């Protein structure tokens, strides 16, 4: 099957109240972050932290090993991660990006060919490499179908090597986007079912399938939003999956902006697009995500795998004008800013700093 690179995108029952204000329950009450800490005292100059590892210090420590082709630290990190699927998915995904330009994973496979973690990381790394090759070739370029098929086989081999691990199935849902016309619905459904059998609320897998169904790839805005809203509605309380709806809104924005730029125009030329982030449904869905996720989030510090997702909701709350929500979210994040989604609307660090100041100044 020939494959064509279509875009350079990356490497979801209503319990709302009637007030329109965020329901400050769950973690919001338990963490005591609803107050405006630091406002009464003098705060030093705020410096956002654009850490690609989102505060995962153990992950950051092994990046130096990867850069010089050493794999032992990576092996030890993944063994220590165990079957904490959200943390493991986060780590494998970021390790794959770090390893894609090195020979570290190949060295590990050569030294320990029977290590299942090495197979999983190698498959994820191949997915990153094939996306990098597609991006380098340029929009509309054909991706070598043999290379795609080889990557799929690496993912399936990793799934056999570590049967309980959801990550090989996340990798398959990711590489599926690069096939021209997508993969067959039966194949996609099988991969999706295998992922959900292992980790039914795997956020990264949901994000990858959302992008598959987006208009930027093999679906439409409607199919993408349907998927996001269905997943959000089925998510248990405190699960981050409701933020899929805000991720979908970012994907729609990227599609419209890309189209406008392709015609030599800016996004402001699209009729009604100035309301994209703040029309009634967009604002309502920010509130729903807040209530379903943040309102029932378990107490405790923000985990590294939550940071980018929290940035998506924070960005949405800011651009929807819900600064009282954004203030609490900034409190959870501290200085941790992720490149996405802020980079799609400007400079990430500048926006994060500016919106944080505005949210903290909200009466």
Short mmCIF file of C-alpha atoms in Angstrom, two decimals:
data_model
loop_
_atom_site.label_atom_id
_atom_site.label_comp_id
_atom_site.label_asym_id
_atom_site.label_seq_id
_atom_site.Cartn_x
_atom_site.Cartn_y
_atom_site.Cartn_z
CA UNK A 1 0.00 0.00 0.00
CA UNK A 2 1.47 3.34 -1.00
CA UNK A 3 1.67 5.92 1.72
CA UNK A 4 1.49 9.66 1.45
CA UNK A 5 2.52 12.21 4.03
CA UNK A 6 -0.50 14.47 4.47
CA UNK A 7 0.54 16.62 7.41
CA UNK A 8 3.33 17.10 9.87
CA UNK A 9 1.32 16.46 13.00
CA UNK A 10 2.88 14.64 15.71
CA UNK A 11 6.74 13.71 16.69
CA UNK A 12 -12.73 12.58 23.88
CA UNK A 13 -23.43 12.17 30.57
CA UNK A 14 -23.08 15.81 31.18
CA UNK A 15 -22.51 16.44 34.89
CA UNK A 16 -22.25 20.20 34.62
CA UNK A 17 -23.91 22.62 36.92
CA UNK A 18 -25.98 25.51 35.75
CA UNK A 19 -23.83 28.35 37.01
CA UNK A 20 -21.15 28.35 34.32
CA UNK A 21 -18.54 28.59 37.08
CA UNK A 22 -16.09 25.71 37.61
CA UNK A 23 -17.19 23.21 40.24
CA UNK A 24 -14.19 23.39 42.56
CA UNK A 25 -14.44 19.84 43.86
CA UNK A 26 -12.09 16.90 44.21
CA UNK A 27 -8.48 17.90 43.85
CA UNK A 28 -9.36 21.59 43.76
CA UNK A 29 -10.59 21.43 47.36
CA UNK A 30 -8.14 18.83 48.61
CA UNK A 31 -4.96 20.48 47.38
CA UNK A 32 -5.87 23.88 48.77
CA UNK A 33 -4.77 25.52 45.55
CA UNK A 34 -7.91 27.54 45.04
CA UNK A 35 -6.39 30.47 46.91
CA UNK A 36 -4.17 32.88 45.04
CA UNK A 37 -0.91 31.88 46.72
CA UNK A 38 1.89 34.34 46.31
CA UNK A 39 -0.34 37.25 45.36
CA UNK A 40 -0.05 38.94 48.72
CA UNK A 41 3.73 38.53 48.85
CA UNK A 42 6.40 39.62 46.44
CA UNK A 43 7.04 37.09 43.72
CA UNK A 44 10.29 37.04 41.82
CA UNK A 45 10.38 37.13 38.05
CA UNK A 46 8.48 34.13 36.73
CA UNK A 47 10.47 31.87 34.41
CA UNK A 48 8.52 29.13 32.59
CA UNK A 49 10.14 25.70 32.41
CA UNK A 50 9.96 24.22 28.90
CA UNK A 51 11.29 20.84 30.03
CA UNK A 52 10.78 18.20 27.29
CA UNK A 53 10.58 15.51 29.99
CA UNK A 54 7.88 17.35 31.99
CA UNK A 55 9.68 17.05 35.31
CA UNK A 56 10.42 13.32 34.98
CA UNK A 57 13.93 13.56 36.44
CA UNK A 58 14.71 9.86 36.02
CA UNK A 59 13.86 10.11 32.35
CA UNK A 60 15.92 13.24 31.93
CA UNK A 61 18.92 11.57 33.54
CA UNK A 62 19.15 8.84 30.88
CA UNK A 63 18.99 11.22 27.93
CA UNK A 64 22.73 11.80 28.22
CA UNK A 65 23.32 8.06 27.95
CA UNK A 66 21.17 7.92 24.83
CA UNK A 67 23.07 10.78 23.21
CA UNK A 68 26.29 8.76 23.35
CA UNK A 69 24.66 5.47 22.40
CA UNK A 70 24.56 3.94 25.89
CA UNK A 71 21.50 1.84 26.65
CA UNK A 72 22.00 0.41 30.16
CA UNK A 73 20.35 3.35 31.90
CA UNK A 74 17.35 3.10 29.57
CA UNK A 75 16.99 -0.60 30.33
CA UNK A 76 17.13 0.01 34.08
CA UNK A 77 14.61 2.85 33.87
CA UNK A 78 12.04 0.80 31.97
CA UNK A 79 12.47 -2.15 34.32
CA UNK A 80 11.91 0.16 37.29
CA UNK A 81 8.79 1.61 35.63
CA UNK A 82 7.16 -1.82 35.57
CA UNK A 83 3.49 -1.99 34.64
CA UNK A 84 2.55 1.57 35.53
CA UNK A 85 1.05 1.98 32.06
CA UNK A 86 0.55 5.77 32.01
CA UNK A 87 4.12 6.37 33.20
CA UNK A 88 5.52 3.65 30.94
CA UNK A 89 3.74 4.97 27.85
CA UNK A 90 4.99 8.47 28.62
CA UNK A 91 8.55 7.28 29.06
CA UNK A 92 8.70 5.00 26.03
CA UNK A 93 7.24 7.75 23.82
CA UNK A 94 9.81 10.33 24.90
CA UNK A 95 12.68 7.85 24.92
CA UNK A 96 11.82 6.93 21.34
CA UNK A 97 12.14 10.57 20.29
CA UNK A 98 15.49 10.83 22.07
CA UNK A 99 16.76 7.56 20.57
CA UNK A 100 15.61 8.13 16.99
CA UNK A 101 18.81 9.88 15.96
CA UNK A 102 21.17 7.48 17.73
CA UNK A 103 22.12 3.81 17.66
CA UNK A 104 21.29 3.25 21.35
CA UNK A 105 18.27 1.02 20.78
CA UNK A 106 20.09 -1.06 18.15
CA UNK A 107 23.01 -1.52 20.55
CA UNK A 108 20.62 -2.68 23.26
CA UNK A 109 18.90 -5.13 20.91
CA UNK A 110 22.25 -6.52 19.80
CA UNK A 111 23.45 -6.99 23.38
CA UNK A 112 20.17 -8.35 24.78
CA UNK A 113 18.07 -9.59 21.85
CA UNK A 114 15.54 -11.30 24.13
CA UNK A 115 14.78 -8.27 26.29
CA UNK A 116 11.10 -7.40 25.67
CA UNK A 117 11.57 -3.78 26.74
CA UNK A 118 14.19 -3.36 24.03
CA UNK A 119 11.71 -4.68 21.46
CA UNK A 120 9.02 -2.24 22.62
CA UNK A 121 11.37 0.75 22.52
CA UNK A 122 12.80 -0.24 19.17
CA UNK A 123 9.29 -0.38 17.65
CA UNK A 124 8.38 3.03 19.09
CA UNK A 125 11.68 4.44 17.82
CA UNK A 126 11.01 3.15 14.31
CA UNK A 127 7.65 4.94 14.36
CA UNK A 128 9.40 8.21 15.23
CA UNK A 129 11.97 7.67 12.50
CA UNK A 130 9.40 7.03 9.79
CA UNK A 131 7.49 10.17 10.83
CA UNK A 132 10.74 12.14 10.77
CA UNK A 133 11.45 10.84 7.27
CA UNK A 134 7.96 11.80 6.10
CA UNK A 135 8.30 15.30 7.51
CA UNK A 136 11.75 15.75 5.96
CA UNK A 137 10.42 14.66 2.56
CA UNK A 138 7.74 17.36 2.67
CA UNK A 139 3.98 17.58 2.43
CA UNK A 140 2.45 15.34 -0.22
CA UNK A 141 5.50 13.10 -0.47
CA UNK A 142 5.10 9.35 -0.70
CA UNK A 143 6.31 7.31 2.25
CA UNK A 144 7.99 4.06 1.28
CA UNK A 145 5.29 1.42 1.90
CA UNK A 146 7.92 -1.24 2.55
CA UNK A 147 9.32 0.86 5.37
CA UNK A 148 5.86 1.35 6.85
CA UNK A 149 5.18 -2.38 6.66
CA UNK A 150 8.53 -3.08 8.33
CA UNK A 151 7.62 -0.68 11.14
CA UNK A 152 4.27 -2.39 11.62
CA UNK A 153 6.02 -5.77 11.85
CA UNK A 154 8.38 -4.36 14.48
CA UNK A 155 5.36 -3.23 16.52
CA UNK A 156 3.66 -6.61 16.21
CA UNK A 157 6.88 -8.35 17.22
CA UNK A 158 7.11 -6.09 20.28
CA UNK A 159 3.52 -6.95 21.16
CA UNK A 160 4.43 -10.64 21.05
CA UNK A 161 7.54 -10.05 23.17
CA UNK A 162 5.63 -8.20 25.90
CA UNK A 163 1.99 -9.29 25.58
CA UNK A 164 0.55 -7.21 28.44
CA UNK A 165 2.12 -3.93 27.32
CA UNK A 166 -0.21 -1.42 25.61
CA UNK A 167 2.64 0.57 24.06
CA UNK A 168 3.14 -1.53 20.88
CA UNK A 169 -0.54 -0.98 20.08
CA UNK A 170 -0.15 2.76 20.66
CA UNK A 171 2.74 2.65 18.18
CA UNK A 172 0.56 0.86 15.63
CA UNK A 173 -2.23 3.43 15.96
CA UNK A 174 0.38 6.13 15.43
CA UNK A 175 2.02 4.75 12.29
CA UNK A 176 -1.39 3.94 10.79
CA UNK A 177 -1.76 7.63 9.89
CA UNK A 178 1.08 7.45 7.38
CA UNK A 179 -0.59 4.93 5.09
CA UNK A 180 -2.18 6.62 2.12
CA UNK A 181 -5.90 6.27 2.69
CA UNK A 182 -5.23 4.87 6.15
CA UNK A 183 -5.39 1.21 7.10
CA UNK A 184 -8.45 -0.98 6.73
CA UNK A 185 -11.19 -0.40 9.28
CA UNK A 186 -10.91 -4.03 10.37
CA UNK A 187 -7.18 -3.66 11.04
CA UNK A 188 -7.63 -0.36 12.85
CA UNK A 189 -10.41 -1.83 14.95
CA UNK A 190 -8.25 -4.84 15.87
CA UNK A 191 -5.36 -2.65 16.98
CA UNK A 192 -7.71 -0.41 18.94
CA UNK A 193 -9.38 -3.38 20.65
CA UNK A 194 -6.01 -4.85 21.59
CA UNK A 195 -4.96 -1.55 23.17
CA UNK A 196 -8.17 -1.19 25.14
CA UNK A 197 -7.98 -4.80 26.32
CA UNK A 198 -4.68 -3.93 28.00
CA UNK A 199 -5.31 -0.35 29.10
CA UNK A 200 -8.84 0.88 28.34
CA UNK A 201 -8.13 4.49 29.29
CA UNK A 202 -4.69 4.84 27.69
CA UNK A 203 -4.54 8.54 26.93
CA UNK A 204 -1.78 8.46 24.33
CA UNK A 205 -3.56 5.74 22.36
CA UNK A 206 -6.75 7.81 22.39
CA UNK A 207 -4.84 10.87 21.19
CA UNK A 208 -3.32 8.94 18.30
CA UNK A 209 -6.67 7.56 17.15
CA UNK A 210 -8.23 11.02 17.49
CA UNK A 211 -5.60 12.36 15.11
CA UNK A 212 -6.20 9.46 12.73
CA UNK A 213 -9.89 10.43 12.53
CA UNK A 214 -9.15 14.15 12.12
CA UNK A 215 -9.57 16.07 8.86
CA UNK A 216 -5.79 16.49 8.79
CA UNK A 217 -5.46 12.75 8.22
CA UNK A 218 -8.17 10.19 7.42
CA UNK A 219 -11.40 11.59 8.80
CA UNK A 220 -13.40 14.76 9.30
CA UNK A 221 -13.93 17.30 12.04
CA UNK A 222 -17.17 15.48 12.81
CA UNK A 223 -15.60 12.03 13.14
CA UNK A 224 -12.84 13.46 15.32
CA UNK A 225 -15.20 15.28 17.68
CA UNK A 226 -17.54 12.29 17.86
CA UNK A 227 -14.65 10.10 18.96
CA UNK A 228 -13.42 12.65 21.50
CA UNK A 229 -16.86 13.24 23.03
CA UNK A 230 -17.69 9.54 23.19
CA UNK A 231 -14.40 8.83 24.98
CA UNK A 232 -14.94 11.77 27.34
CA UNK A 233 -18.44 10.60 28.21
CA UNK A 234 -17.28 7.04 28.94
CA UNK A 235 -14.25 8.04 31.03
CA UNK A 236 -14.38 7.36 34.78
CA UNK A 237 -14.33 10.35 37.15
CA UNK A 238 -10.90 11.89 37.51
CA UNK A 239 -9.58 10.38 34.27
CA UNK A 240 -7.90 12.88 31.89
CA UNK A 241 -9.65 11.55 28.76
CA UNK A 242 -12.22 14.41 28.66
CA UNK A 243 -9.38 16.71 27.53
CA UNK A 244 -9.54 14.91 24.19
CA UNK A 245 -12.25 17.41 23.27
CA UNK A 246 -9.82 20.30 23.75
CA UNK A 247 -7.14 18.41 21.80
CA UNK A 248 -9.67 17.99 18.99
CA UNK A 249 -10.31 21.73 18.98
CA UNK A 250 -6.57 22.31 18.59
CA UNK A 251 -6.44 19.82 15.71
CA UNK A 252 -9.31 21.66 13.97
CA UNK A 253 -7.47 24.94 14.48
CA UNK A 254 -4.31 23.52 12.92
CA UNK A 255 -6.27 22.25 9.91
CA UNK A 256 -7.95 25.61 9.30
CA UNK A 257 -4.72 27.57 9.78
CA UNK A 258 -2.80 25.25 7.44
CA UNK A 259 -5.51 25.71 4.81
CA UNK A 260 -5.49 29.48 5.13
CA UNK A 261 -1.72 29.65 4.94
CA UNK A 262 -1.78 27.39 1.90
CA UNK A 263 -3.96 29.99 0.17
CA UNK A 264 -1.56 32.76 1.18
CA UNK A 265 -3.86 34.08 3.90
CA UNK A 266 -3.86 34.21 7.66
CA UNK A 267 -6.37 32.48 9.98
CA UNK A 268 -8.14 35.82 10.43
CA UNK A 269 -9.36 35.53 6.86
CA UNK A 270 -11.58 32.56 7.78
CA UNK A 271 -15.09 33.80 8.46
CA UNK A 272 -16.13 33.35 12.10
CA UNK A 273 -12.79 31.81 13.07
CA UNK A 274 -12.16 34.48 15.70
CA UNK A 275 -14.76 32.65 17.82
CA UNK A 276 -13.08 29.25 17.48
CA UNK A 277 -11.92 29.06 21.11
CA UNK A 278 -14.72 30.99 22.80
CA UNK A 279 -18.07 30.19 21.22
CA UNK A 280 -20.73 28.74 23.50
CA UNK A 281 -20.01 25.06 22.85
CA UNK A 282 -16.24 25.53 23.20
CA UNK A 283 -16.70 27.24 26.58
CA UNK A 284 -19.20 24.62 27.75
CA UNK A 285 -16.83 21.82 26.85
CA UNK A 286 -13.98 23.43 28.78
CA UNK A 287 -16.26 23.44 31.82
CA UNK A 288 -17.24 19.80 31.26
CA UNK A 289 -13.62 18.71 31.06
CA UNK A 290 -12.87 20.64 34.22
CA UNK A 291 -15.68 18.93 36.10
CA UNK A 292 -15.05 15.42 34.79
CA UNK A 293 -11.28 15.49 35.18
CA UNK A 294 -10.02 18.19 37.54
CA UNK A 295 -13.07 18.17 39.80
CA UNK A 296 -12.56 14.48 40.55
CA UNK A 297 -8.81 14.20 40.11
CA UNK A 298 -7.06 12.23 42.86
CA UNK A 299 -5.06 14.36 45.31
CA UNK A 300 -1.33 14.55 44.96
CA UNK A 301 1.32 16.19 42.81
CA UNK A 302 0.99 16.41 39.05
CA UNK A 303 2.61 13.42 37.37
CA UNK A 304 4.89 14.03 34.38
CA UNK A 305 2.45 12.28 32.06
CA UNK A 306 -0.26 14.78 33.06
CA UNK A 307 1.72 17.92 32.26
CA UNK A 308 1.04 18.20 28.52
CA UNK A 309 -2.63 17.30 29.01
CA UNK A 310 -2.99 19.98 31.68
CA UNK A 311 -1.38 22.46 29.31
CA UNK A 312 -4.06 21.66 26.72
CA UNK A 313 -6.83 22.37 29.22
CA UNK A 314 -5.07 25.49 30.51
CA UNK A 315 -4.68 26.83 26.97
CA UNK A 316 -8.36 26.14 26.28
CA UNK A 317 -9.49 27.82 29.51
CA UNK A 318 -7.41 30.91 28.75
CA UNK A 319 -8.62 31.32 25.18
CA UNK A 320 -12.21 30.61 26.26
CA UNK A 321 -12.00 33.43 28.79
CA UNK A 322 -12.35 31.11 31.80
CA UNK A 323 -9.49 32.62 33.77
CA UNK A 324 -10.84 31.44 37.13
CA UNK A 325 -10.30 27.88 35.89
CA UNK A 326 -6.97 28.77 34.34
CA UNK A 327 -5.71 30.18 37.63
CA UNK A 328 -6.13 26.85 39.38
CA UNK A 329 -4.59 24.98 36.45
CA UNK A 330 -1.57 27.27 36.47
CA UNK A 331 -1.29 26.49 40.18
CA UNK A 332 -1.16 22.78 39.43
CA UNK A 333 1.39 23.21 36.66
CA UNK A 334 3.72 25.59 38.43
CA UNK A 335 6.25 26.64 35.79
CA UNK A 336 5.87 23.53 33.61
CA UNK A 337 4.89 24.57 30.11
CA UNK A 338 4.68 22.15 27.18
CA UNK A 339 5.40 23.18 23.62
CA UNK A 340 2.01 21.94 22.42
CA UNK A 341 -0.60 23.40 22.24
CA UNK A 342 0.85 26.88 22.90
CA UNK A 343 3.16 26.77 19.88
CA UNK A 344 0.16 26.68 17.53
CA UNK A 345 -1.02 30.10 18.72
CA UNK A 346 2.30 31.83 19.35
CA UNK A 347 5.39 31.54 21.50
CA UNK A 348 4.78 28.95 24.28
CA UNK A 349 6.77 30.64 27.02
CA UNK A 350 5.46 34.14 26.27
CA UNK A 351 1.82 33.00 26.21
CA UNK A 352 2.14 30.86 29.33
CA UNK A 353 3.68 33.77 31.23
CA UNK A 354 1.18 36.34 29.96
CA UNK A 355 -1.93 34.24 30.57
CA UNK A 356 -0.67 33.16 33.99
CA UNK A 357 -0.29 36.79 35.00
CA UNK A 358 -3.78 37.60 33.72
CA UNK A 359 -5.30 34.62 35.53
CA UNK A 360 -3.60 35.56 38.80
CA UNK A 361 -4.94 39.10 38.44
CA UNK A 362 -8.53 37.89 38.01
CA UNK A 363 -10.66 39.24 40.89
#
